[in-house]
mmCIF file of C-alpha atoms and ligand atoms in Angstrom:
data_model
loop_
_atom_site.group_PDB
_atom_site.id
_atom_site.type_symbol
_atom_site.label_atom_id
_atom_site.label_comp_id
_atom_site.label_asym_id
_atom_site.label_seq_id
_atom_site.Cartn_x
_atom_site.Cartn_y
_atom_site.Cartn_z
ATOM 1 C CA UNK A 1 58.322 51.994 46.492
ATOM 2 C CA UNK A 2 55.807 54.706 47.072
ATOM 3 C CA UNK A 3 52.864 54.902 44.692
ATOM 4 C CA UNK A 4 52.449 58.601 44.941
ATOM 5 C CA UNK A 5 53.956 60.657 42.411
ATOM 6 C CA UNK A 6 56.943 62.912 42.687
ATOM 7 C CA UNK A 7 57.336 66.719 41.404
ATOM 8 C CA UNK A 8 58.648 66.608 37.484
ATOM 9 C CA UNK A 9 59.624 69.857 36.088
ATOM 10 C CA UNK A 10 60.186 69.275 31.927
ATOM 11 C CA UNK A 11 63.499 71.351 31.096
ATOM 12 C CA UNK A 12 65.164 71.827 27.384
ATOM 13 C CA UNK A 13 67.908 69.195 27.062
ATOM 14 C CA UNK A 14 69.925 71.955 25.355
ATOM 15 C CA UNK A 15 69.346 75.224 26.595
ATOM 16 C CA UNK A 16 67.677 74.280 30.447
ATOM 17 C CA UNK A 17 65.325 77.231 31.116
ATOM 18 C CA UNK A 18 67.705 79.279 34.343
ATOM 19 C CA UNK A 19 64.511 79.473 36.561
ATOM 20 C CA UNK A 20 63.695 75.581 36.546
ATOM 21 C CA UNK A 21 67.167 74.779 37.091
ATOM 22 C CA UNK A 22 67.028 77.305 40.074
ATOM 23 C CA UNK A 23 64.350 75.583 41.515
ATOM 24 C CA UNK A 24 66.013 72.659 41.448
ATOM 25 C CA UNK A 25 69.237 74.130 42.782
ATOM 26 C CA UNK A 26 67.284 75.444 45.765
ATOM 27 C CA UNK A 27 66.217 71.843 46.700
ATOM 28 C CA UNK A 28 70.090 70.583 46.394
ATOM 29 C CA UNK A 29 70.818 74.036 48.806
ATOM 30 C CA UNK A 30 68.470 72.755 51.480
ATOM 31 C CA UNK A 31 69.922 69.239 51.600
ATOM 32 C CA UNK A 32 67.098 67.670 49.126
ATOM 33 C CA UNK A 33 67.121 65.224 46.443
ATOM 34 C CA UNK A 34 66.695 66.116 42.645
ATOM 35 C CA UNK A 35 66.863 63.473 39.672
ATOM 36 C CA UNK A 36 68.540 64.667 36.730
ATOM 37 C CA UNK A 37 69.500 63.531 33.061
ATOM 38 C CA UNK A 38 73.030 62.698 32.513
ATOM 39 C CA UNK A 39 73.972 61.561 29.262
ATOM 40 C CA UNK A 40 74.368 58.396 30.422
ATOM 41 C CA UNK A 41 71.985 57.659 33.036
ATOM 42 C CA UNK A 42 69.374 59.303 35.203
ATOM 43 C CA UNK A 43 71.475 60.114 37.969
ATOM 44 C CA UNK A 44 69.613 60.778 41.951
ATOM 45 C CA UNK A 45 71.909 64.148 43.245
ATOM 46 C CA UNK A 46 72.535 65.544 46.359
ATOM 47 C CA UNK A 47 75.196 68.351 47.928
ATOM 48 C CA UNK A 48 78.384 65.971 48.304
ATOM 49 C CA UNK A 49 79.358 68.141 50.965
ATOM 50 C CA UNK A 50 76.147 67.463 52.649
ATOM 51 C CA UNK A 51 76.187 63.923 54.665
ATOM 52 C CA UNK A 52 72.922 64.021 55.704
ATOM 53 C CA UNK A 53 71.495 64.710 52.107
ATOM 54 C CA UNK A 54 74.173 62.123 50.932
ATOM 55 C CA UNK A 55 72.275 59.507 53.768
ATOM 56 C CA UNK A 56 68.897 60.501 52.332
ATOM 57 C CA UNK A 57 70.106 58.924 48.567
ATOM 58 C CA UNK A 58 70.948 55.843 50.897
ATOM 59 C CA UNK A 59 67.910 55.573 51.565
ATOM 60 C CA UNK A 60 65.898 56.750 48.474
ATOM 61 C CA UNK A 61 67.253 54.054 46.740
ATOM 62 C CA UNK A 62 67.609 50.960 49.400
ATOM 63 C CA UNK A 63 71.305 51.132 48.685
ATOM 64 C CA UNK A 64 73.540 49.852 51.318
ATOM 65 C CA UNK A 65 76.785 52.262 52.956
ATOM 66 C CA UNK A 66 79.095 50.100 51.307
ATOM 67 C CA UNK A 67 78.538 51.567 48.123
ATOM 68 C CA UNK A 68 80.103 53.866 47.299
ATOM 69 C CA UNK A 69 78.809 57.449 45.090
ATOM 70 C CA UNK A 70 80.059 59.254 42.209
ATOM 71 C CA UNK A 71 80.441 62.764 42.685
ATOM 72 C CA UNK A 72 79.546 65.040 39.959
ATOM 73 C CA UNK A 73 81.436 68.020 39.303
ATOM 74 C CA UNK A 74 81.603 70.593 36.183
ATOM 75 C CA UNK A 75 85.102 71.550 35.688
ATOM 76 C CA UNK A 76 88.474 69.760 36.158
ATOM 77 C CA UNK A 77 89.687 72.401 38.696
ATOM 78 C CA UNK A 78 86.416 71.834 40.980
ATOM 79 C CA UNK A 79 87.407 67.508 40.894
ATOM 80 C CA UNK A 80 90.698 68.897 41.495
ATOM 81 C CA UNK A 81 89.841 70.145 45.088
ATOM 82 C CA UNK A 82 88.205 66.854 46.287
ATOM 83 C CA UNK A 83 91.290 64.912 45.780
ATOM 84 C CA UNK A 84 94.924 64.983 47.464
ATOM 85 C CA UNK A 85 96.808 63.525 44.415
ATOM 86 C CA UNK A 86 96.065 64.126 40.710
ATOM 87 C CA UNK A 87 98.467 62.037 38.493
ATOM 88 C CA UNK A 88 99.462 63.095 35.260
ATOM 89 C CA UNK A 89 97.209 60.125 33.938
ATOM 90 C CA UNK A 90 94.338 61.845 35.483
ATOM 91 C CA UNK A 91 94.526 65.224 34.085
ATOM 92 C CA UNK A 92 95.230 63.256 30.248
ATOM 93 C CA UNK A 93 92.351 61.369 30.782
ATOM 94 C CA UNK A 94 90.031 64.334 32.062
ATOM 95 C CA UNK A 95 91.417 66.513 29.187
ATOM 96 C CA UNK A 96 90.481 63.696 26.508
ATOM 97 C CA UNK A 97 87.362 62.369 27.931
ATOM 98 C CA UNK A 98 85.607 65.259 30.380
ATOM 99 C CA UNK A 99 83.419 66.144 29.716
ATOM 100 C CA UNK A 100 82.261 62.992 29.575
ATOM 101 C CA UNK A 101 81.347 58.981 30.785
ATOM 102 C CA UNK A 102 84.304 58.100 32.263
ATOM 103 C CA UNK A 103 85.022 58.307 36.455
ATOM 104 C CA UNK A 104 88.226 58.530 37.484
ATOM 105 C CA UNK A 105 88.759 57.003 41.295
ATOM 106 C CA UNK A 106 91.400 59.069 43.482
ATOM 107 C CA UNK A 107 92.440 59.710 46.771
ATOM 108 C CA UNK A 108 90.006 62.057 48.470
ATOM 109 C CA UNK A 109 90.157 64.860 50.829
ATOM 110 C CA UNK A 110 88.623 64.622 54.140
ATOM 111 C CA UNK A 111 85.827 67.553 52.798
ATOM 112 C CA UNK A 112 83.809 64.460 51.354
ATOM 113 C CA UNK A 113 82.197 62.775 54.113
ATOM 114 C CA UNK A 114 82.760 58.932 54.021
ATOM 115 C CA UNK A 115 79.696 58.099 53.468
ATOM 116 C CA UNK A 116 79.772 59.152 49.764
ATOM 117 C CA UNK A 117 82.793 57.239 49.697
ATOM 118 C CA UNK A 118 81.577 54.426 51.713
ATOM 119 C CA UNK A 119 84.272 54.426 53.794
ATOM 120 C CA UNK A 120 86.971 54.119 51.435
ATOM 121 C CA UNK A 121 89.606 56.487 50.950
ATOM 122 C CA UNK A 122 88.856 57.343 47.433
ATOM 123 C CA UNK A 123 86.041 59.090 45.481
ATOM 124 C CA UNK A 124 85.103 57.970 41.658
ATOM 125 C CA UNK A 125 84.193 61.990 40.050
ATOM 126 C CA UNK A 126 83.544 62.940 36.486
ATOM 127 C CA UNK A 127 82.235 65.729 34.590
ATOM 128 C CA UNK A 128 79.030 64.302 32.630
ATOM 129 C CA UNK A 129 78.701 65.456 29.549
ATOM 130 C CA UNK A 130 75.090 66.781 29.523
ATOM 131 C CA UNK A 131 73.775 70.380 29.288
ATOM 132 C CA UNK A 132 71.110 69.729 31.887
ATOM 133 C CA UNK A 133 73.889 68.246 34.542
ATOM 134 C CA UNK A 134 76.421 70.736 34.014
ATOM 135 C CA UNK A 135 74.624 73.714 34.169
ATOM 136 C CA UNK A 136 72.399 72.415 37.596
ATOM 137 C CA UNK A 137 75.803 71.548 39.285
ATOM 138 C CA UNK A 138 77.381 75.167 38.007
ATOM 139 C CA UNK A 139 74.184 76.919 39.092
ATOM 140 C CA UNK A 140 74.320 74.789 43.010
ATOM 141 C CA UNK A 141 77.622 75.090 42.533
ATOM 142 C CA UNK A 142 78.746 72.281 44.536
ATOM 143 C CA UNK A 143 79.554 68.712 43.974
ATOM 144 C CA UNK A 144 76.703 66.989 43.255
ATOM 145 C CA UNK A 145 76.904 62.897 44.316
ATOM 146 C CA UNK A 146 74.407 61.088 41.948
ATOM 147 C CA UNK A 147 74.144 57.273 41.789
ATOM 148 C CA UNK A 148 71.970 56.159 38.788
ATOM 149 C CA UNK A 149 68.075 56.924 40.196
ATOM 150 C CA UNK A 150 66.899 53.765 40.637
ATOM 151 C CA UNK A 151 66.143 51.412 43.431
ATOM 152 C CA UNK A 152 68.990 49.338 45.114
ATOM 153 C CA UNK A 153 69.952 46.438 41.873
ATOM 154 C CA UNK A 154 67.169 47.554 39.629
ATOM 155 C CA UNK A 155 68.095 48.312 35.985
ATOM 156 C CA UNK A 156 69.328 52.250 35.769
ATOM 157 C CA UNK A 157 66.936 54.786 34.847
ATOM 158 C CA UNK A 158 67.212 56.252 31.203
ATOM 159 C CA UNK A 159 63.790 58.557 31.200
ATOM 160 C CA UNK A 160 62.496 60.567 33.920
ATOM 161 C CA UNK A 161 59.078 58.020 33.935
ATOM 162 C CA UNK A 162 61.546 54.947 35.101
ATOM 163 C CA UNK A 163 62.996 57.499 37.628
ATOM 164 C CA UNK A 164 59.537 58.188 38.877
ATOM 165 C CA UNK A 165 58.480 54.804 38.881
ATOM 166 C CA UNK A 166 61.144 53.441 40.850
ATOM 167 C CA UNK A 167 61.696 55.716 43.064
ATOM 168 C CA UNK A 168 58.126 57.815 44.044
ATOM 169 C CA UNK A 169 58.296 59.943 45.951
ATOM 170 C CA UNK A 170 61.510 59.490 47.528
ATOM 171 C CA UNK A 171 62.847 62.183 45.241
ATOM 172 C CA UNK A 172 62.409 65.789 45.674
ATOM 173 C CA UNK A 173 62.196 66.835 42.678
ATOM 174 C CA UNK A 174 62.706 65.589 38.613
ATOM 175 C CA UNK A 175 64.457 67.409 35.491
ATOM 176 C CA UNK A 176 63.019 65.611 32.691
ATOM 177 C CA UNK A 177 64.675 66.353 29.630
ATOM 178 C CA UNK A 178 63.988 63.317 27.299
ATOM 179 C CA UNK A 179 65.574 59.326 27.042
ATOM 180 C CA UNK A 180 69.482 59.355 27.845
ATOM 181 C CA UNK A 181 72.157 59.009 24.666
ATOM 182 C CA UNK A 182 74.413 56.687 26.303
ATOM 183 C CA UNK A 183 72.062 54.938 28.076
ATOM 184 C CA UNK A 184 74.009 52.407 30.753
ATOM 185 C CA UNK A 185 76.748 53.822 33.577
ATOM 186 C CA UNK A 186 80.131 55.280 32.806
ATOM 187 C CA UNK A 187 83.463 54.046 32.490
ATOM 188 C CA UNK A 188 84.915 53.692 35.822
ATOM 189 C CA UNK A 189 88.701 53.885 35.922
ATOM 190 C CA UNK A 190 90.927 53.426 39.235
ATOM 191 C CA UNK A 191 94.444 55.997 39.084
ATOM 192 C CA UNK A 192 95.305 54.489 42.612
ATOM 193 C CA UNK A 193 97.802 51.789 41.651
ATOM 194 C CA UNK A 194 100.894 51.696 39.195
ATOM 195 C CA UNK A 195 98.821 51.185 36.072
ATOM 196 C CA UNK A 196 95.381 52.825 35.191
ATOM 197 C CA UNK A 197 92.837 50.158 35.967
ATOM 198 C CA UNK A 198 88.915 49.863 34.640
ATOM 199 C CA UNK A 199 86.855 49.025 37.649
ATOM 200 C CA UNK A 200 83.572 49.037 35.367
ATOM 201 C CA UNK A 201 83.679 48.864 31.493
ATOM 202 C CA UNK A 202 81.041 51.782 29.251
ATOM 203 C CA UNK A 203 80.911 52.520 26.486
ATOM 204 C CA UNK A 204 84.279 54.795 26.114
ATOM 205 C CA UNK A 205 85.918 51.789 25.702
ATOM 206 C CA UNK A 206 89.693 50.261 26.799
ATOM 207 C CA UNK A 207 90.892 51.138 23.118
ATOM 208 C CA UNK A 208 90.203 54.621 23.397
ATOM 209 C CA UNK A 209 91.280 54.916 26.703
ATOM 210 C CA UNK A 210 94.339 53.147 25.598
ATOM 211 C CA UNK A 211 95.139 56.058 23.676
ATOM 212 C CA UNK A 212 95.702 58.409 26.147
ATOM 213 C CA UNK A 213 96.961 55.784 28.644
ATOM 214 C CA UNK A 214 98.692 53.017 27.179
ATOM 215 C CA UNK A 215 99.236 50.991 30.344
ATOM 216 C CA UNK A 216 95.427 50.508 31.481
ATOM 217 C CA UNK A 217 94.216 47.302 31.514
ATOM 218 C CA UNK A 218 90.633 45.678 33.271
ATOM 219 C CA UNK A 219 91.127 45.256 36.969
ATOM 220 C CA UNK A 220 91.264 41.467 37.574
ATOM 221 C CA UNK A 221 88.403 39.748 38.258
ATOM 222 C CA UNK A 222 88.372 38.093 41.882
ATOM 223 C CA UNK A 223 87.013 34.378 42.155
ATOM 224 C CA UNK A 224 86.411 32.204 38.852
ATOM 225 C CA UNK A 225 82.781 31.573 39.454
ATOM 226 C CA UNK A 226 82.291 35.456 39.206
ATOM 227 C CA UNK A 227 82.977 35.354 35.409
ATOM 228 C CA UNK A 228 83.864 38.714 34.358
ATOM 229 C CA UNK A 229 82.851 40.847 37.167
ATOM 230 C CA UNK A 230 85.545 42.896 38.785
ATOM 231 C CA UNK A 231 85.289 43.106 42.513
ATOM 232 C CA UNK A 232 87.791 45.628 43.558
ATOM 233 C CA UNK A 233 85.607 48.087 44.197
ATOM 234 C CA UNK A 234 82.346 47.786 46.171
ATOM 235 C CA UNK A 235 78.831 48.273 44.004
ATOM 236 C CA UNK A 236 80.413 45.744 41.541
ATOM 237 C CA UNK A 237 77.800 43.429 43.213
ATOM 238 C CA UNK A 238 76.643 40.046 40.837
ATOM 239 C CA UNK A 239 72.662 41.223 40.640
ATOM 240 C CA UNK A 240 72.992 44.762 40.396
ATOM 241 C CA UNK A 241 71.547 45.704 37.174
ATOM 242 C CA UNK A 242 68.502 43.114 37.328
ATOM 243 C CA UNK A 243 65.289 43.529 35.839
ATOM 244 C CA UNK A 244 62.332 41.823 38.146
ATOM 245 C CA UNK A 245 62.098 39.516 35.552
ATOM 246 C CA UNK A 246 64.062 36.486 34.817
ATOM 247 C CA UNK A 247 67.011 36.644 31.811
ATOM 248 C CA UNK A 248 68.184 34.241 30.124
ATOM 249 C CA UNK A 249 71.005 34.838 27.262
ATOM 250 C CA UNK A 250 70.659 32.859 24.275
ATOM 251 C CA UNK A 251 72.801 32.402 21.071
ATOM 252 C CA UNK A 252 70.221 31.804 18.219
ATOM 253 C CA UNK A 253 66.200 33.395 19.823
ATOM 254 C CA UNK A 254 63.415 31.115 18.423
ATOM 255 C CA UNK A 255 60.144 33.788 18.705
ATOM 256 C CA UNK A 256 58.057 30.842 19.942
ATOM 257 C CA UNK A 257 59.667 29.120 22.505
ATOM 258 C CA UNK A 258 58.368 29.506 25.640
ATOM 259 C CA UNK A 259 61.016 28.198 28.146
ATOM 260 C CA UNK A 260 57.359 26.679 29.953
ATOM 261 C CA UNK A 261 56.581 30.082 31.216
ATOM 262 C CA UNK A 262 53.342 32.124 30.158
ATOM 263 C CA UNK A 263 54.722 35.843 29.487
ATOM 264 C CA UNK A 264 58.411 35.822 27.960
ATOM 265 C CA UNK A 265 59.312 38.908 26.393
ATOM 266 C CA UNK A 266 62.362 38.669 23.642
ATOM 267 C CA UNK A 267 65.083 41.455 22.269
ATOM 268 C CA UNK A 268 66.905 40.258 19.214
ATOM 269 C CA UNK A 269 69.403 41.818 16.982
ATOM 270 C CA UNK A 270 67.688 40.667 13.443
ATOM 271 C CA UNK A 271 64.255 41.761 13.045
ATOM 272 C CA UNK A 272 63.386 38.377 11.009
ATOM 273 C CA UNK A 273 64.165 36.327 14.073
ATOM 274 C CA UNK A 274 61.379 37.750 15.877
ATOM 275 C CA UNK A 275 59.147 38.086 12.917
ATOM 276 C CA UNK A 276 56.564 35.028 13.655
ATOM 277 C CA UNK A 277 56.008 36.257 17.519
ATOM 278 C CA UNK A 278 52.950 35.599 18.867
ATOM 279 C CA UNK A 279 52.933 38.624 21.073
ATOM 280 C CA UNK A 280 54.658 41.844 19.067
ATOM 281 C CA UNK A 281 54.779 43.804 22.135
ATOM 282 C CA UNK A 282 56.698 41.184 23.447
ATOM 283 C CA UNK A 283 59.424 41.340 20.980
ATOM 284 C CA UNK A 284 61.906 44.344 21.120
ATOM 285 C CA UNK A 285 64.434 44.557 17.972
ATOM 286 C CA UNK A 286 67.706 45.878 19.295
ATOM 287 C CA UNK A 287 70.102 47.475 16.759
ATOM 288 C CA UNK A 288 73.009 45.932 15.421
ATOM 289 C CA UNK A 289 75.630 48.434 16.527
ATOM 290 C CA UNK A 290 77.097 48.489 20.341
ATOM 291 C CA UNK A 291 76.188 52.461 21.001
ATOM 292 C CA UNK A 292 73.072 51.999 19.766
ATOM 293 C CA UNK A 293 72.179 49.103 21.266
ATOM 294 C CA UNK A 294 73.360 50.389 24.641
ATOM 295 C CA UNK A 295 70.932 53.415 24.464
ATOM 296 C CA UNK A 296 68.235 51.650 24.550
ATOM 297 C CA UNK A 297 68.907 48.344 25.875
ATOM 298 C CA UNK A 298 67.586 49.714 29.540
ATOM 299 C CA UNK A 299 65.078 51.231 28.354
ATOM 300 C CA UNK A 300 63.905 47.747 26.632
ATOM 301 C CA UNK A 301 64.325 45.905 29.729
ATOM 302 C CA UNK A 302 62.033 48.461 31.682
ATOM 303 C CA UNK A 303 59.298 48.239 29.374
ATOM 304 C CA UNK A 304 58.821 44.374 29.372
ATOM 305 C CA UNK A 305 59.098 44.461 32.851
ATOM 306 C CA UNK A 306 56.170 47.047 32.986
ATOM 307 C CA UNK A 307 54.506 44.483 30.328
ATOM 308 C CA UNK A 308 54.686 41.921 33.082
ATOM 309 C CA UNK A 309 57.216 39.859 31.607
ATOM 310 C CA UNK A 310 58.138 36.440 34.033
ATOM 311 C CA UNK A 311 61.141 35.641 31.422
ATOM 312 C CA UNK A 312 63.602 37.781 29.312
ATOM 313 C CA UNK A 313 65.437 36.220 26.537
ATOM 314 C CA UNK A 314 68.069 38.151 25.124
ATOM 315 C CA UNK A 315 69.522 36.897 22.111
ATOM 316 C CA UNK A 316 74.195 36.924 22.091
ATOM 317 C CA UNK A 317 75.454 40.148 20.610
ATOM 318 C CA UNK A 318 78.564 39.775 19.145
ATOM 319 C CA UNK A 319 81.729 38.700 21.754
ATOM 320 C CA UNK A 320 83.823 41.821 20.132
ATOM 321 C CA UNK A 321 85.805 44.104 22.465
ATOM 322 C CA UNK A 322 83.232 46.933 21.111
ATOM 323 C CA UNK A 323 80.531 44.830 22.946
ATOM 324 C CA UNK A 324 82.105 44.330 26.145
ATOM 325 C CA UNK A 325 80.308 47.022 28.528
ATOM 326 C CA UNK A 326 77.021 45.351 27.443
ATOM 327 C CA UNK A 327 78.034 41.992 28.331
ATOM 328 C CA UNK A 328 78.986 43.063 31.840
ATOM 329 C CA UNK A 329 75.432 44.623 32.279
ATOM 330 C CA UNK A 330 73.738 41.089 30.395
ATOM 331 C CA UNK A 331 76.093 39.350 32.823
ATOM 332 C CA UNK A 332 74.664 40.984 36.086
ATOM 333 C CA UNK A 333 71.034 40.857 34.426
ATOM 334 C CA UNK A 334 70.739 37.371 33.906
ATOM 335 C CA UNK A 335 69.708 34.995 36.979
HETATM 336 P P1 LIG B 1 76.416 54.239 40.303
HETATM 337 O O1 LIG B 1 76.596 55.603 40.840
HETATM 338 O O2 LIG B 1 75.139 53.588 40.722
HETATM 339 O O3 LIG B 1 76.655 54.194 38.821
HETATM 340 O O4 LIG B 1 77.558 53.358 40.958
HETATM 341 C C1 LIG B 1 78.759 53.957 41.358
HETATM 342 C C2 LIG B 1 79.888 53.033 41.065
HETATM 343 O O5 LIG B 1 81.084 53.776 40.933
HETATM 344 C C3 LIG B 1 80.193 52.083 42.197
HETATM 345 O O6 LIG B 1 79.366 50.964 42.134
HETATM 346 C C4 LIG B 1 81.647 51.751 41.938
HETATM 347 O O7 LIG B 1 81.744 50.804 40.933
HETATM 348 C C5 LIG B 1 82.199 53.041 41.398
HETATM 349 N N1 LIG B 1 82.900 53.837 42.419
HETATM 350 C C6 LIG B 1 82.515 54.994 42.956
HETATM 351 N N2 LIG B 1 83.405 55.433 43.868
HETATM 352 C C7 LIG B 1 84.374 54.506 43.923
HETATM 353 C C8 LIG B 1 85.571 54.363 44.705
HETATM 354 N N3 LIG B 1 85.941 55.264 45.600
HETATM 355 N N4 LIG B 1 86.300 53.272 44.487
HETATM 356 C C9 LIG B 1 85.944 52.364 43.591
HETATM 357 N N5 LIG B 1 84.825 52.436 42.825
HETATM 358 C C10 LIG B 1 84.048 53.496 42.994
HETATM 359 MG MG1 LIG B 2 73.582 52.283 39.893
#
């Protein structure tokens, strides 16, 4: 982590100003590194074409090669030229969901360099559904590979400050155009078997997916002590989306129970629960509802860890279907 601070250039999250975005565009050009809001994560791009800018988000983030990128691209005819197959299921789900937070994994062309693939064969693309994204990657135009801009199994970025604070000055340059919607990664849906399979669950959940392609199902999970975690794809690693502080998941939050440590920071669904806490800065009321709750359950997790927090204690959301993405991220966030 570098304690100086990188270049942030504020744009309009709806109508980016052309000459900031050029700027930024130039540094892509040249093989640099430029943060920018998606609408569901910060994501840290680079020319996909480009392996040696594609090595520098390596390591920018600590990441190892066997993880592999998402490539970014802004219209369904542009993913269409990075693959060599694109199943029916692919262009229903890209015509329903892009743009959008939902990557679809297919077989890629040998244009993409392997190291954005990490080796594999295949290359997870989608169209995000942000102004900011879609016109920088239309202005470059090229496909932009952006993991979330953070450092190797820290929690995902979801404001330009966590992007800068995780990463220094390891980025080039940062579009700052305010706190994410979605707030945690996309969908990530494999089209190289028989049947559609979800490698990663979001928030565009199986239901809705389900719609357009009644056969998906999750990808089954590997060994039984790895709970829900799918591990057919690499990146699905157990602590990848870990705060530096310890979490805990509990099913009824007491605000003054201290689990013996001396800073334990709390996020609760009910406001009352939390009501007698010693420290109020130490108590974050989530809300009720999944969406909502995901956009700013990151950002609650970076701020107690800024606050110093030893301990996390998250209190159950609901086990619903509707609440299954967040359970995979509390899943790889507890220790
Ligand atoms: P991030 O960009 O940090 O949100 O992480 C990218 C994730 O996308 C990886 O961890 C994988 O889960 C998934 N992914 C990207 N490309 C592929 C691929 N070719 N095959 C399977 N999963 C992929
Ligand atoms: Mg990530």
């Amino acid at each position: 982590m570098s304690s100086q601070r990188p270049a942030v250039l504020r744009v309009d999250a709806l109508h980016p100003e052309p000459e900031l975005l050029e700027q930024a565009a130039r540094i892509l050009s040249a093989g640099g590194l430029v943060a920018f809001p998606t609408e569901t994560v910060y994501g840290l791009g680079a020319n996909a074409l480009d392996e040696a800018a594609v090595a520098r988000i390596f390591a920018a983030k600590g990441r190892p090669e066997r993880n592999p990128l998402i490539v970014h691209v802004a219209s369904i005819q542009a993913a269409r030229a990075l693959v060599t197959h694109w199943p029916a299921e692919a262009e229903a789900l890209a015509a329903a969901f892009w743009p959008g937070p939902l990557t679809l994994v297919l077989p890629k062309r040998a244009l993409i360099p392997s190291l954005v693939s990490a080796g594999l064969d295949s290359v997870g693309i989608r169209i995000p559904a942000h102004p900011v994204a879609l016109a920088l990657i239309t202005l470059a135009a090229m496909p932009i590979a952006a993991p979330s801009a953070n450092r190797y199994t820290h929690i995902s970025p979801t404001t330009a400050a966590h992007v800068a604070d995780g990463l220094g000055t390891g980025v080039d340059l940062i579009l700052d155009a305010g706190p994410t919607q979605v707030g945690i990664e996309s969908t990530v849906v494999s089209l190289l078997g028989a049947a559609p399979q979800i490698l990663r669950p979001g928030m565009l959940g199986r239901a809705e997916l389900a719609r357009v392609a009644p056969t998906i199902d999750y990808a089954k999970s590997e060994p039984a002590s790895d709970e829900q975690r799918p591990q057919l794809a690499p990146g699905l690693a157990r602590k990848h989306y870990a705060p530096r502080a310890r979490v805990m998941v509990v099913e009824h939050i007491e605000a003054d129970n201290d689990h013996g440590m001396t800073r334990v920071g709390r996020l609760s669904l009910h406001p009352s629960r939390l009501a007698s806490s010693t420290d109020p800065e130490l108590a974050i009321v989530l809300p009720a509802e999944p969406a909502a709750y995901a956009e700013h359950f990151y950002e609650a997790l970076h701020r107690l860890d800024a606050l110093g927090c030893e301990l996390i204690v998250i209190e159950a959301p609901p086990r619903t279907e509707q609440w299954h993405a967040i359970w995979d991220r509390l899943n790889r966030a507890r220790s």
